[in-house]
Short mmCIF file of C-alpha atoms in Angstrom, two decimals:
data_model
loop_
_atom_site.label_atom_id
_atom_site.label_comp_id
_atom_site.label_asym_id
_atom_site.label_seq_id
_atom_site.Cartn_x
_atom_site.Cartn_y
_atom_site.Cartn_z
CA MET A 1 99.12 78.01 113.63
CA ASP A 2 102.53 78.78 112.02
CA ASN A 3 103.04 78.13 108.62
CA GLY A 4 99.98 76.01 108.51
CA LYS A 5 101.66 73.87 111.49
CA LEU A 6 99.65 72.69 114.85
CA LYS A 7 100.68 74.13 117.88
CA VAL A 8 101.01 71.31 120.31
CA GLY A 9 101.12 72.38 124.04
CA ILE A 10 103.08 69.85 126.26
CA THR A 11 103.26 70.05 129.92
CA GLN A 12 106.09 68.81 131.84
CA GLY A 13 103.90 66.22 134.28
CA ASP A 14 105.93 65.12 137.44
CA ILE A 15 109.55 66.17 137.49
CA ASN A 16 110.86 63.30 139.52
CA GLY A 17 109.58 60.84 137.06
CA ILE A 18 109.92 59.83 133.09
CA GLY A 19 108.10 62.98 131.83
CA TYR A 20 111.02 65.10 130.83
CA GLU A 21 112.73 61.88 129.61
CA VAL A 22 109.73 60.71 127.11
CA ILE A 23 109.50 64.54 126.01
CA ILE A 24 113.21 64.85 125.11
CA LYS A 25 113.46 61.53 123.55
CA THR A 26 110.22 62.43 121.27
CA LEU A 27 111.38 66.09 120.78
CA VAL A 28 115.29 65.09 119.80
CA ASP A 29 113.63 63.57 116.29
CA ASN A 30 113.73 66.99 114.04
CA ARG A 31 111.10 65.27 111.97
CA ILE A 32 108.40 66.33 114.18
CA PHE A 33 108.93 70.10 112.93
CA ASP A 34 107.70 68.91 109.63
CA PHE A 35 103.95 68.68 111.27
CA CYS A 36 103.90 70.53 114.45
CA THR A 37 105.25 73.09 116.59
CA PRO A 38 106.13 71.78 120.31
CA ILE A 39 105.78 74.03 123.15
CA VAL A 40 106.95 72.63 126.76
CA TYR A 41 105.19 74.02 129.72
CA GLY A 42 107.53 73.56 132.23
CA SER A 43 111.21 74.58 133.30
CA SER A 44 114.25 75.14 131.27
CA LYS A 45 116.75 74.45 134.37
CA ILE A 46 114.61 71.25 135.34
CA ALA A 47 114.65 70.47 131.53
CA ALA A 48 118.45 70.37 131.37
CA PHE A 49 119.11 68.66 134.31
CA HIS A 50 117.02 65.63 132.81
CA ARG A 51 118.89 66.12 129.48
CA LYS A 52 122.21 66.10 131.48
CA THR A 53 121.09 63.23 133.39
CA LEU A 54 120.34 61.17 130.43
CA GLY A 55 123.58 62.11 128.72
CA ILE A 56 121.72 63.45 125.39
CA GLU A 57 123.74 66.25 123.98
CA ASP A 58 122.57 67.56 120.85
CA PHE A 59 119.31 68.85 122.15
CA ASN A 60 117.85 72.35 123.53
CA LEU A 61 114.90 74.03 124.29
CA ASN A 62 113.88 77.42 122.86
CA ALA A 63 112.80 79.55 125.82
CA ILE A 64 109.77 81.68 125.22
CA ASN A 65 107.24 83.70 127.05
CA SER A 66 104.13 83.24 124.72
CA PRO A 67 102.96 80.66 122.15
CA ASN A 68 102.99 83.47 119.72
CA GLU A 69 106.90 83.54 119.89
CA ALA A 70 107.48 79.98 119.02
CA ASN A 71 109.76 78.97 116.55
CA PRO A 72 108.43 76.49 114.26
CA LYS A 73 111.64 74.99 113.65
CA ARG A 74 112.53 74.34 117.15
CA ALA A 75 111.28 72.45 120.24
CA ASN A 76 110.08 75.47 122.49
CA ILE A 77 109.81 76.01 126.09
CA ILE A 78 107.68 78.58 128.31
CA ASN A 79 108.91 78.65 131.93
CA CYS A 80 106.20 78.75 134.25
CA VAL A 81 107.43 77.05 137.24
CA ASP A 82 109.50 77.99 140.38
CA GLU A 83 113.15 77.79 139.05
CA GLU A 84 114.25 76.99 142.42
CA VAL A 85 112.45 73.43 143.00
CA LYS A 86 114.76 70.76 142.90
CA VAL A 87 114.41 67.55 141.39
CA ASP A 88 114.16 64.18 143.28
CA LEU A 89 114.27 61.70 140.95
CA SER A 90 112.06 58.54 141.78
CA LYS A 91 110.30 60.51 144.68
CA SER A 92 106.73 61.65 145.26
CA THR A 93 107.32 65.36 146.65
CA PRO A 94 104.85 68.28 147.28
CA GLU A 95 106.98 70.42 144.90
CA ALA A 96 106.89 68.34 142.09
CA GLY A 97 103.09 68.17 142.47
CA LYS A 98 102.96 71.97 142.70
CA SER A 99 105.34 72.30 139.54
CA ALA A 100 102.97 69.78 137.87
CA PHE A 101 99.94 71.68 138.38
CA MET A 102 101.14 75.05 137.42
CA ALA A 103 102.47 73.79 134.08
CA LEU A 104 99.14 72.20 133.54
CA GLU A 105 97.22 75.39 134.41
CA ARG A 106 99.17 77.63 132.25
CA ALA A 107 98.90 75.32 129.49
CA THR A 108 94.79 74.92 129.73
CA ASP A 109 94.58 78.46 129.92
CA ASP A 110 96.34 78.76 126.64
CA LEU A 111 94.58 76.43 125.18
CA LYS A 112 91.55 77.78 126.23
CA ASN A 113 92.58 80.98 124.59
CA GLY A 114 93.35 79.68 121.41
CA LEU A 115 97.15 80.00 121.60
CA ILE A 116 97.73 76.72 121.01
CA ASP A 117 95.74 74.04 119.23
CA VAL A 118 96.04 70.64 121.23
CA LEU A 119 97.27 69.68 124.52
CA VAL A 120 99.50 66.50 125.36
CA THR A 121 100.30 65.86 128.89
CA ALA A 122 103.13 63.99 130.64
CA PRO A 123 101.94 61.89 133.39
CA ILE A 124 101.44 63.46 136.92
CA ASN A 125 101.53 61.89 140.50
CA LYS A 126 97.80 61.86 141.39
CA LYS A 127 98.36 62.40 144.94
CA ASN A 128 101.33 64.93 145.15
CA ILE A 129 99.53 67.34 142.74
CA GLN A 130 96.33 67.31 145.32
CA SER A 131 95.94 70.99 146.49
CA ASP A 132 93.31 73.73 147.04
CA ALA A 133 93.46 74.64 143.62
CA PHE A 134 93.63 71.17 142.27
CA GLN A 135 91.07 68.52 143.64
CA PHE A 136 90.56 65.90 141.00
CA PRO A 137 91.14 62.30 140.47
CA GLY A 138 93.35 62.64 137.29
CA HIS A 139 93.39 65.11 134.40
CA THR A 140 90.09 63.95 132.94
CA GLU A 141 88.04 65.59 135.68
CA PHE A 142 90.08 68.47 135.89
CA LEU A 143 89.89 69.16 132.02
CA GLU A 144 85.96 68.54 132.48
CA GLN A 145 85.99 71.23 134.87
CA LYS A 146 88.28 73.42 132.80
CA PHE A 147 86.18 73.71 129.70
CA ALA A 148 82.93 73.05 131.38
CA THR A 149 80.06 72.20 128.98
CA ASP A 150 76.51 70.60 129.34
CA ARG A 151 78.58 67.29 128.95
CA ARG A 152 81.15 65.08 130.94
CA GLY A 153 84.40 64.21 129.15
CA LEU A 154 84.98 60.15 128.33
CA MET A 155 88.06 58.43 129.13
CA LEU A 156 89.41 56.83 126.04
CA SER A 157 92.54 54.31 125.43
CA VAL A 158 93.60 54.10 122.15
CA CYS A 159 96.06 51.82 120.03
CA GLU A 160 95.88 51.19 116.37
CA GLY A 161 92.41 49.80 115.74
CA MET A 162 91.58 49.60 119.60
CA ARG A 163 89.79 52.22 121.36
CA ILE A 164 88.41 51.61 124.88
CA ALA A 165 86.19 53.93 126.66
CA ILE A 166 85.62 53.91 130.43
CA LEU A 167 82.17 54.43 131.94
CA THR A 168 82.98 55.43 135.40
CA GLY A 169 86.49 56.79 135.11
CA HIS A 170 88.74 56.90 138.14
CA LEU A 171 86.12 55.73 140.64
CA PRO A 172 86.57 53.57 143.75
CA LEU A 173 85.34 50.05 142.71
CA ARG A 174 82.92 50.09 145.64
CA ASP A 175 81.32 52.96 143.90
CA VAL A 176 80.76 51.97 140.40
CA TYR A 177 77.75 49.98 140.80
CA ARG A 178 75.99 53.79 141.55
CA TYR A 179 76.79 54.92 138.02
CA ILE A 180 75.61 51.91 136.35
CA ASN A 181 72.35 52.93 135.15
CA VAL A 182 70.51 53.83 131.79
CA ASP A 183 70.72 57.71 131.28
CA ASN A 184 74.67 57.45 132.20
CA ILE A 185 75.27 54.24 129.67
CA VAL A 186 73.35 56.22 127.10
CA GLU A 187 75.24 59.19 127.53
CA LYS A 188 78.67 57.98 127.41
CA LEU A 189 77.75 55.72 124.49
CA ASP A 190 76.63 58.86 122.53
CA ILE A 191 79.68 60.65 123.20
CA PHE A 192 82.05 57.49 122.29
CA ASN A 193 79.78 57.17 118.98
CA LYS A 194 80.59 60.85 117.90
CA SER A 195 84.21 60.59 118.89
CA LEU A 196 84.51 57.72 116.94
CA ILE A 197 82.61 59.88 114.04
CA GLN A 198 84.31 62.98 114.46
CA ASP A 199 87.78 62.37 116.07
CA PHE A 200 88.73 58.93 114.17
CA GLY A 201 86.81 59.12 110.64
CA VAL A 202 84.29 56.03 111.51
CA GLN A 203 81.41 56.70 109.20
CA ARG A 204 79.65 53.75 111.26
CA PRO A 205 80.77 52.83 114.64
CA ARG A 206 79.84 49.28 115.85
CA ILE A 207 80.43 49.60 119.74
CA ALA A 208 80.77 46.61 122.02
CA VAL A 209 79.25 46.76 125.67
CA LEU A 210 80.77 44.91 128.43
CA GLY A 211 78.91 43.45 131.26
CA LEU A 212 79.60 44.62 134.64
CA ASN A 213 79.35 40.93 136.36
CA PRO A 214 81.18 37.75 135.44
CA HIS A 215 79.39 35.86 132.57
CA ALA A 216 77.68 39.28 132.20
CA GLY A 217 75.46 38.25 134.69
CA ASP A 218 74.43 35.04 133.16
CA ASN A 219 70.64 36.03 133.24
CA GLY A 220 70.50 37.69 136.33
CA LEU A 221 72.29 34.70 138.29
CA LEU A 222 75.30 36.92 139.34
CA GLY A 223 73.97 40.22 139.20
CA THR A 224 70.88 42.51 138.01
CA GLU A 225 72.54 45.47 136.20
CA GLU A 226 72.89 43.95 132.88
CA GLN A 227 69.17 43.36 132.96
CA ASP A 228 68.24 46.35 134.79
CA ALA A 229 70.22 49.05 133.08
CA ILE A 230 72.94 47.83 130.44
CA ILE A 231 70.12 45.99 127.93
CA PRO A 232 67.85 48.71 128.47
CA ALA A 233 70.41 51.56 127.79
CA ILE A 234 71.86 49.46 124.77
CA LYS A 235 68.33 49.18 123.28
CA LYS A 236 67.63 53.35 123.74
CA ALA A 237 70.84 53.81 122.26
CA ASN A 238 69.90 51.93 119.16
CA GLU A 239 66.99 53.98 118.95
CA GLN A 240 68.68 56.74 118.37
CA GLY A 241 70.73 55.41 115.89
CA ILE A 242 73.94 54.34 117.78
CA LEU A 243 75.28 50.79 116.84
CA ALA A 244 75.66 49.39 120.06
CA PHE A 245 75.95 45.85 121.16
CA GLY A 246 76.17 43.69 123.99
CA PRO A 247 76.45 42.87 126.99
CA TYR A 248 79.55 40.71 126.76
CA PRO A 249 81.53 38.94 129.40
CA ALA A 250 84.80 40.86 129.47
CA ASP A 251 87.13 37.79 130.01
CA GLY A 252 85.43 35.82 126.81
CA PHE A 253 85.36 39.11 124.63
CA PHE A 254 88.98 39.88 124.77
CA GLY A 255 90.33 36.31 125.53
CA ALA A 256 88.60 35.40 121.89
CA GLY A 257 90.02 38.60 120.59
CA SER A 258 86.32 39.62 119.65
CA PHE A 259 87.20 43.14 120.30
CA LYS A 260 88.68 43.19 116.62
CA SER A 261 85.20 43.01 115.51
CA PHE A 262 84.46 46.56 116.89
CA ASP A 263 85.46 50.26 116.39
CA GLY A 264 85.08 50.73 119.99
CA VAL A 265 84.61 48.95 123.43
CA LEU A 266 82.60 50.49 126.29
CA ALA A 267 83.94 48.82 129.64
CA MET A 268 82.08 49.49 132.99
CA TYR A 269 85.08 50.53 134.96
CA HIS A 270 88.54 51.31 135.10
CA ASP A 271 90.34 48.07 135.37
CA GLN A 272 88.01 46.27 133.15
CA GLY A 273 88.94 47.75 130.36
CA LEU A 274 92.45 48.83 130.97
CA VAL A 275 93.96 45.97 132.58
CA PRO A 276 93.71 43.92 128.93
CA PHE A 277 94.42 47.20 126.94
CA LYS A 278 97.52 47.63 128.75
CA ALA A 279 98.35 43.98 128.46
CA LEU A 280 97.91 44.06 124.70
CA ALA A 281 99.41 47.92 124.15
CA MET A 282 101.27 48.80 126.72
CA ASP A 283 104.14 50.74 124.72
CA GLN A 284 101.87 52.01 122.17
CA GLY A 285 98.63 53.08 123.87
CA VAL A 286 97.70 56.64 124.41
CA ASN A 287 95.15 58.14 126.45
CA PHE A 288 92.55 60.72 124.74
CA THR A 289 89.66 62.51 126.52
CA ALA A 290 86.71 62.59 124.10
CA GLY A 291 83.82 64.57 124.51
CA LEU A 292 85.45 68.08 124.96
CA PRO A 293 85.82 71.02 122.62
CA VAL A 294 89.53 70.66 122.94
CA VAL A 295 91.98 67.80 121.93
CA ARG A 296 93.78 66.48 124.96
CA THR A 297 95.82 63.14 125.04
CA SER A 298 98.76 61.55 127.35
CA PRO A 299 101.01 58.75 127.11
CA ASP A 300 98.83 55.53 128.67
CA HIS A 301 101.43 55.01 131.37
CA GLY A 302 102.27 56.83 134.75
CA THR A 303 105.18 58.65 136.24
CA ALA A 304 107.25 55.41 136.56
CA TYR A 305 109.88 56.64 139.45
CA ASP A 306 111.22 53.13 139.00
CA LYS A 307 112.94 54.42 135.84
CA ALA A 308 113.31 57.90 136.34
CA GLY A 309 117.04 59.26 135.64
CA ILE A 310 118.52 55.94 134.14
CA GLY A 311 117.55 56.40 130.34
CA LYS A 312 115.48 53.25 130.31
CA ALA A 313 112.24 55.02 129.56
CA SER A 314 110.31 54.13 125.97
CA PRO A 315 109.17 57.31 124.52
CA ASP A 316 106.45 55.26 122.03
CA SER A 317 103.65 56.23 124.13
CA PHE A 318 104.24 59.68 124.28
CA ARG A 319 105.47 59.82 120.57
CA GLN A 320 102.06 58.08 119.38
CA ALA A 321 99.97 60.67 121.86
CA LEU A 322 101.84 63.53 120.38
CA TYR A 323 100.70 62.12 116.77
CA LEU A 324 97.03 61.24 117.69
CA ALA A 325 96.49 64.65 119.20
CA CYS A 326 97.38 65.92 115.54
CA ASP A 327 95.77 63.31 113.97
CA ILE A 328 92.11 64.01 115.84
CA TYR A 329 92.77 67.96 115.44
CA ALA A 330 92.68 67.22 111.52
CA ASN A 331 90.00 64.91 111.82
CA ARG A 332 87.83 67.38 113.60
CA GLN A 333 88.73 70.05 110.89
CA ARG A 334 87.80 67.88 108.18
CA TYR A 335 84.59 66.64 109.81
CA ALA A 336 83.42 70.44 110.26
CA GLU A 337 84.12 71.16 106.60
CA ILE A 338 82.07 67.98 105.38
CA SER A 339 78.97 68.57 107.70
CA LYS A 340 78.29 72.00 106.21
CA ASN A 341 77.08 69.75 103.40
CA PRO A 342 73.62 68.80 104.63
CA LEU A 343 72.70 66.78 101.98
CA LYS A 344 75.69 64.33 102.48
CA LYS A 345 74.78 64.15 106.03
CA GLN A 346 71.54 63.00 105.52
CA LYS A 347 73.16 60.46 102.84
CA GLU A 348 75.45 59.17 105.82
CA ASP A 349 72.23 59.14 108.32
CA ARG A 350 70.37 56.72 105.96
CA GLY A 351 73.65 54.42 105.21
CA ARG A 352 73.97 54.19 109.29
CA ARG A 353 70.11 52.88 109.46
CA ASN A 354 70.49 50.58 106.48
CA ASP A 355 73.92 49.19 108.08
CA ARG A 356 72.04 48.46 111.26
CA ASN A 357 70.97 45.02 109.43
CA VAL A 358 74.24 43.94 108.27
CA VAL A 359 75.88 44.56 111.53
CA GLU A 360 73.36 42.71 113.21
CA LYS A 361 73.78 39.51 111.11
CA ASP A 362 77.59 40.18 111.95
CA VAL A 363 77.29 40.00 115.65
CA ASP A 364 74.52 37.21 115.58
CA GLU A 365 77.70 35.01 113.81
CA MET A 366 80.24 35.64 116.62
CA THR A 367 81.30 33.23 119.13
CA ASP A 368 78.97 33.11 121.97
CA MET A 369 81.14 34.52 124.99
CA ASN A 370 79.49 32.70 127.77
CA ALA A 371 80.62 29.63 126.29
CA LEU A 372 83.92 30.57 126.75
CA ASP A 373 84.34 31.03 130.28
#
């Protein structure tokens, strides 16, 4: 860090989409430099093209070769892609995919080597980025491989008090049921619980678990995954001190606003969690990869080719992604400091066990979700 400020690495994403627009619109606000030093991984030439296209006059990126050269009072850029790459707005091209990967690879290398503190990724096109070097469904899976640990990451969508995790991530719907098992659910609940504590500062997280089937299986009438895997996993998680509840039918759960009573929600598959999330928080939502030793966030929207180059893309989600990355880093530092005091941690653990009875009473008083369908 320089002058106590975080170095925030920012990848350019797909150069033909709205990535540079939301980056520039965020970094044009000089107040950003009060708490972080932004470093864009991309191309000065491509950034200048987008700036001129958008008609933004008072903004320039300071070109550097390494994060160590970053000016803490400026927005910086590291040129790490072919300067001859052509921007073809609103189109998916192989060149755009290659450029997105080159920026991502350089940024994650620097993150791994401690040259930057956190990473914020602009949207990529998951198809054109595919190559021999990148064979992943998205950022989450790439980061799992890049920062290989004994645990997988967890895709988390965040907006203010709403935090929705996805059990199966980027997976075809036809394959989801194969991953609905006790071990997988308990593992994800454990990652989620620890993230809520360490990354978000929630002392005793309450996690709602959604069912897979309509009516959460309706006692086996509409499917047995709830009885065979989800309910046993919740019980096992409870035995490990995790305050998990459910399973709840997704439609009634979100329709009645019951997600507001929990610190986090574990959805079984991508659209089950992200459709309601984006309907409620599209402009402010942030994607966060929990469970990794590094902090990475991104705006909760795609390349938006239909808006590229016309100046109408909202930077709100990207701005919130930058803020959240800094907040999570600070929360992790704070948690690490607190954890040095074992007596305080024992007191928190006792409080978590005692809190279980209170939480169970609260949940028992909630509306019966099946009755809402």
